[in-house]
Amino acid sequence: MPFLSGEVRIVDMTLTRPKVIVDVGENGSIAWTARQKAWLIPKGQLDNFRVVDASLRINGLAGAGA
């Protein structure tokens, strides 16, 4: 009954081809922690986690000395 109590347990998880986009502001700040508030915050456990073939795009970086 762990799911009914709000508990999540992931035994084996693989993210395949995730795309991460990071926006850098003019002052150099990164808002990577900005997210919507969750209506439910589950207790959880993650045992075996893999990321395969990921991509990362960084937007807004200016060259040095510009």
PDB file of C-alpha atoms in Angstrom:
ATOM      1  CA  MET A   1       0.000   0.000   0.000  1.00  0.00           C
ATOM      2  CA  PRO A   2       2.905   2.474  -0.285  1.00  0.00           C
ATOM      3  CA  PHE A   3       1.404   4.214  -3.347  1.00  0.00           C
ATOM      4  CA  LEU A   4      -1.837   5.066  -1.534  1.00  0.00           C
ATOM      5  CA  SER A   5       0.145   6.733   1.252  1.00  0.00           C
ATOM      6  CA  GLY A   6       2.008   9.013  -1.212  1.00  0.00           C
ATOM      7  CA  GLU A   7       5.207   6.973  -1.174  1.00  0.00           C
ATOM      8  CA  VAL A   8       6.970   6.221  -4.462  1.00  0.00           C
ATOM      9  CA  ARG A   9       9.680   3.585  -4.834  1.00  0.00           C
ATOM     10  CA  ILE A  10      11.512   3.229  -8.142  1.00  0.00           C
ATOM     11  CA  VAL A  11      13.619   0.100  -8.345  1.00  0.00           C
ATOM     12  CA  ASP A  12      15.081   0.583 -11.844  1.00  0.00           C
ATOM     13  CA  MET A  13      14.748   3.673 -14.074  1.00  0.00           C
ATOM     14  CA  THR A  14      16.366   4.763 -17.351  1.00  0.00           C
ATOM     15  CA  LEU A  15      15.919   8.160 -19.020  1.00  0.00           C
ATOM     16  CA  THR A  16      16.603   7.794 -22.736  1.00  0.00           C
ATOM     17  CA  ARG A  17      17.484  10.853 -24.845  1.00  0.00           C
ATOM     18  CA  PRO A  18      16.402  13.552 -22.354  1.00  0.00           C
ATOM     19  CA  LYS A  19      16.895  17.148 -23.533  1.00  0.00           C
ATOM     20  CA  VAL A  20      17.974  19.764 -20.982  1.00  0.00           C
ATOM     21  CA  ILE A  21      17.767  23.458 -21.896  1.00  0.00           C
ATOM     22  CA  VAL A  22      19.408  26.002 -19.565  1.00  0.00           C
ATOM     23  CA  ASP A  23      18.638  29.706 -20.046  1.00  0.00           C
ATOM     24  CA  VAL A  24      21.280  32.125 -18.733  1.00  0.00           C
ATOM     25  CA  GLY A  25      20.091  35.670 -18.004  1.00  0.00           C
ATOM     26  CA  GLU A  26      21.997  38.829 -18.967  1.00  0.00           C
ATOM     27  CA  ASN A  27      23.337  39.061 -15.402  1.00  0.00           C
ATOM     28  CA  GLY A  28      24.601  35.470 -15.568  1.00  0.00           C
ATOM     29  CA  SER A  29      21.840  33.992 -13.427  1.00  0.00           C
ATOM     30  CA  ILE A  30      20.391  30.564 -14.153  1.00  0.00           C
ATOM     31  CA  ALA A  31      16.779  29.895 -13.171  1.00  0.00           C
ATOM     32  CA  TRP A  32      17.150  26.114 -13.096  1.00  0.00           C
ATOM     33  CA  THR A  33      15.405  25.825  -9.748  1.00  0.00           C
ATOM     34  CA  ALA A  34      12.284  27.746 -10.853  1.00  0.00           C
ATOM     35  CA  ARG A  35       9.383  25.319 -11.110  1.00  0.00           C
ATOM     36  CA  GLN A  36       5.711  25.097 -10.358  1.00  0.00           C
ATOM     37  CA  LYS A  37       4.647  24.142  -6.875  1.00  0.00           C
ATOM     38  CA  ALA A  38       3.553  20.512  -6.638  1.00  0.00           C
ATOM     39  CA  TRP A  39       0.171  19.718  -5.147  1.00  0.00           C
ATOM     40  CA  LEU A  40       1.592  16.472  -3.784  1.00  0.00           C
ATOM     41  CA  ILE A  41       5.135  15.941  -2.580  1.00  0.00           C
ATOM     42  CA  PRO A  42       5.705  12.196  -2.489  1.00  0.00           C
ATOM     43  CA  LYS A  43       8.200  10.477  -0.243  1.00  0.00           C
ATOM     44  CA  GLY A  44      10.417   8.415  -2.444  1.00  0.00           C
ATOM     45  CA  GLN A  45      13.321   6.126  -3.043  1.00  0.00           C
ATOM     46  CA  LEU A  46      15.326   5.679  -6.242  1.00  0.00           C
ATOM     47  CA  ASP A  47      17.541   2.599  -6.309  1.00  0.00           C
ATOM     48  CA  ASN A  48      19.024   2.320  -9.821  1.00  0.00           C
ATOM     49  CA  PHE A  49      18.977   5.338 -12.176  1.00  0.00           C
ATOM     50  CA  ARG A  50      20.605   5.708 -15.615  1.00  0.00           C
ATOM     51  CA  VAL A  51      20.689   8.502 -18.214  1.00  0.00           C
ATOM     52  CA  VAL A  52      21.367   7.417 -21.802  1.00  0.00           C
ATOM     53  CA  ASP A  53      22.187   9.695 -24.778  1.00  0.00           C
ATOM     54  CA  ALA A  54      21.315  13.035 -23.138  1.00  0.00           C
ATOM     55  CA  SER A  55      21.672  16.475 -24.723  1.00  0.00           C
ATOM     56  CA  LEU A  56      22.322  19.828 -23.045  1.00  0.00           C
ATOM     57  CA  ARG A  57      21.698  23.226 -24.652  1.00  0.00           C
ATOM     58  CA  ILE A  58      22.799  26.449 -22.932  1.00  0.00           C
ATOM     59  CA  ASN A  59      21.109  29.635 -24.159  1.00  0.00           C
ATOM     60  CA  GLY A  60      22.198  33.210 -23.517  1.00  0.00           C
ATOM     61  CA  LEU A  61      25.949  33.012 -22.904  1.00  0.00           C
ATOM     62  CA  ALA A  62      27.928  36.004 -24.163  1.00  0.00           C
ATOM     63  CA  GLY A  63      31.557  35.784 -25.227  1.00  0.00           C
ATOM     64  CA  ALA A  64      34.259  36.982 -22.801  1.00  0.00           C
ATOM     65  CA  GLY A  65      35.211  40.631 -23.156  1.00  0.00           C
ATOM     66  CA  ALA A  66      32.152  41.503 -25.228  1.00  0.00           C
TER      67      ALA A  66
END
